Short mmCIF file of C-alpha atoms in Angstrom, two decimals:
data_model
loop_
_atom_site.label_atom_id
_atom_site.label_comp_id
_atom_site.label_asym_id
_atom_site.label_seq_id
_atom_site.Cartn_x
_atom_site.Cartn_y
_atom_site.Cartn_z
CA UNK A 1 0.00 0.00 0.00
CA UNK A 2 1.18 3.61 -1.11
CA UNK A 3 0.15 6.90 0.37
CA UNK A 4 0.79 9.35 -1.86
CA UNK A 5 0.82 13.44 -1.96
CA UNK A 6 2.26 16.19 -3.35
CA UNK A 7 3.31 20.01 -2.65
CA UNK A 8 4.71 23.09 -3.77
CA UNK A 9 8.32 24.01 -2.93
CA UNK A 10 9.30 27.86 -3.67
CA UNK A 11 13.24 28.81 -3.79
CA UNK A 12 14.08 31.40 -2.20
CA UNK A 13 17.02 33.31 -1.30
CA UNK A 14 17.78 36.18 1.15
CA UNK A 15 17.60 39.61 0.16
CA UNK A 16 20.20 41.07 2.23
CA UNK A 17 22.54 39.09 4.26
CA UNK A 18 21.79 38.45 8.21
CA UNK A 19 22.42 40.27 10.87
CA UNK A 20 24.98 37.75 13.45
CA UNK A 21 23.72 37.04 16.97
CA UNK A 22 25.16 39.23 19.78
CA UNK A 23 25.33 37.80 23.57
CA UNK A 24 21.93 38.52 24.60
CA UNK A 25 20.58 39.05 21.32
CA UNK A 26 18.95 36.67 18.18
CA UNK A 27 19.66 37.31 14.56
CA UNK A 28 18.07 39.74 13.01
CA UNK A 29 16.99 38.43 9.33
CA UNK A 30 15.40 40.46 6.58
CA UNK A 31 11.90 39.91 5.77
CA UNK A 32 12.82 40.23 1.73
CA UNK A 33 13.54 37.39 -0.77
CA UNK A 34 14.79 36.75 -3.81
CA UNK A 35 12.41 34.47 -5.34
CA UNK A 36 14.32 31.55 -8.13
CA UNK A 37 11.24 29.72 -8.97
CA UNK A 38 8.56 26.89 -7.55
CA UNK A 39 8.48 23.07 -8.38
CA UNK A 40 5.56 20.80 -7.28
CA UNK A 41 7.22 17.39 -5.58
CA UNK A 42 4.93 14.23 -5.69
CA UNK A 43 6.05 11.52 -2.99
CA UNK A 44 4.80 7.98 -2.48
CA UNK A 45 5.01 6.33 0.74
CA UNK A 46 5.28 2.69 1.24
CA UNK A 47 5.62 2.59 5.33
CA UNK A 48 5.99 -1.21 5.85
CA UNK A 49 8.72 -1.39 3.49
CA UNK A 50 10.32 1.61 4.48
CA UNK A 51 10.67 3.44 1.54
CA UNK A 52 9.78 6.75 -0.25
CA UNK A 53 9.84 7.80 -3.94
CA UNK A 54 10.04 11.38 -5.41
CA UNK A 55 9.61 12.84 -8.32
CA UNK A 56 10.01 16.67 -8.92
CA UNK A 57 8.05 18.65 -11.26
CA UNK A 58 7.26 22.22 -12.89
CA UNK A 59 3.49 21.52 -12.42
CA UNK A 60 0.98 19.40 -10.90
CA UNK A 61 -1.48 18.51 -13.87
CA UNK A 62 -3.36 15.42 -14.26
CA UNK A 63 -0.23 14.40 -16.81
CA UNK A 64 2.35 14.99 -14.36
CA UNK A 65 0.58 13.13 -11.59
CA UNK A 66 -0.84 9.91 -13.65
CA UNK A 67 2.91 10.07 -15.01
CA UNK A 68 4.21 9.86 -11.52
CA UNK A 69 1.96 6.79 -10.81
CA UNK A 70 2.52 5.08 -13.75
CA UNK A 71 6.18 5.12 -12.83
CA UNK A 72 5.49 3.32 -9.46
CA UNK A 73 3.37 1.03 -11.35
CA UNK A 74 5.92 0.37 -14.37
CA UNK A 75 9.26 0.46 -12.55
CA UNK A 76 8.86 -0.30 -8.96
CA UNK A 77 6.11 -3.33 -9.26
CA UNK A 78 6.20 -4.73 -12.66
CA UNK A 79 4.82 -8.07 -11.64
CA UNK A 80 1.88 -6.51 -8.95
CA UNK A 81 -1.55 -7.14 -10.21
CA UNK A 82 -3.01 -4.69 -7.67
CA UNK A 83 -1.25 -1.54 -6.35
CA UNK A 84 -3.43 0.35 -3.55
CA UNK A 85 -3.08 3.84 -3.52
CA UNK A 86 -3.94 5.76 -0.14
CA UNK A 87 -4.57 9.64 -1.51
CA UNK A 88 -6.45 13.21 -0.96
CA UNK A 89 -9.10 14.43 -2.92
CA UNK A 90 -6.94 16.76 -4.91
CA UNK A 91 -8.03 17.78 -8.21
CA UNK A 92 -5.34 15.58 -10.13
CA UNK A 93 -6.64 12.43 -8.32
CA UNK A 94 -8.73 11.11 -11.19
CA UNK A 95 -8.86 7.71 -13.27
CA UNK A 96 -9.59 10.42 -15.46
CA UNK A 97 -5.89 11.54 -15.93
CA UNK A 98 -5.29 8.18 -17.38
CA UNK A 99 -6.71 8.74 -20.80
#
């Protein structure tokens, strides 16, 4: 059994460098960024085996996401005749995406 989910991952950098702690004081960090860009990571979860597959993105369609399972399907358990999949109701989510 797989759980799978996805989410959005933004890279940022800071806009001016930090301020170092003083005794007595914390560091004093900019509230500005330098945005570089978002990616969408899917991740499948198999918890009894211990293991976790990622795949990272530009977007989060239906194509990306039926992609993502196919993989799991094609590489990871060739030989499975069923493959349960534990998900959300996201939009993507559909046997739809299939066709």
């Amino acid at each position: 059994m797989h759980t799978i989910d996805r989410m959005k991952k933004q890279f940022i950098e800071e806009g001016m460098p930090s301020v170092p702690m003083k005794t007595g004081q914390d560091a004093r960090v900019d509230y500005e960024y330098v945005r570089h860009g978002v990616v969408n990571i899917f991740m499948a979860n198999e918890p009894l085996m211990g293991k976790r597959y990622v795949q990272v993105t530009e977007f989060k369609t239906k194509r990306d996401w039926a992609k993502f399972v196919k993989r799991i399907a094609d590489e990871w358990y060739p030989k499975a005749k069923k493959i349960k999949l534990v998900m959300d109701n996201f939009k993507t989510h559909d046997p739809s995406a299939f066709y």
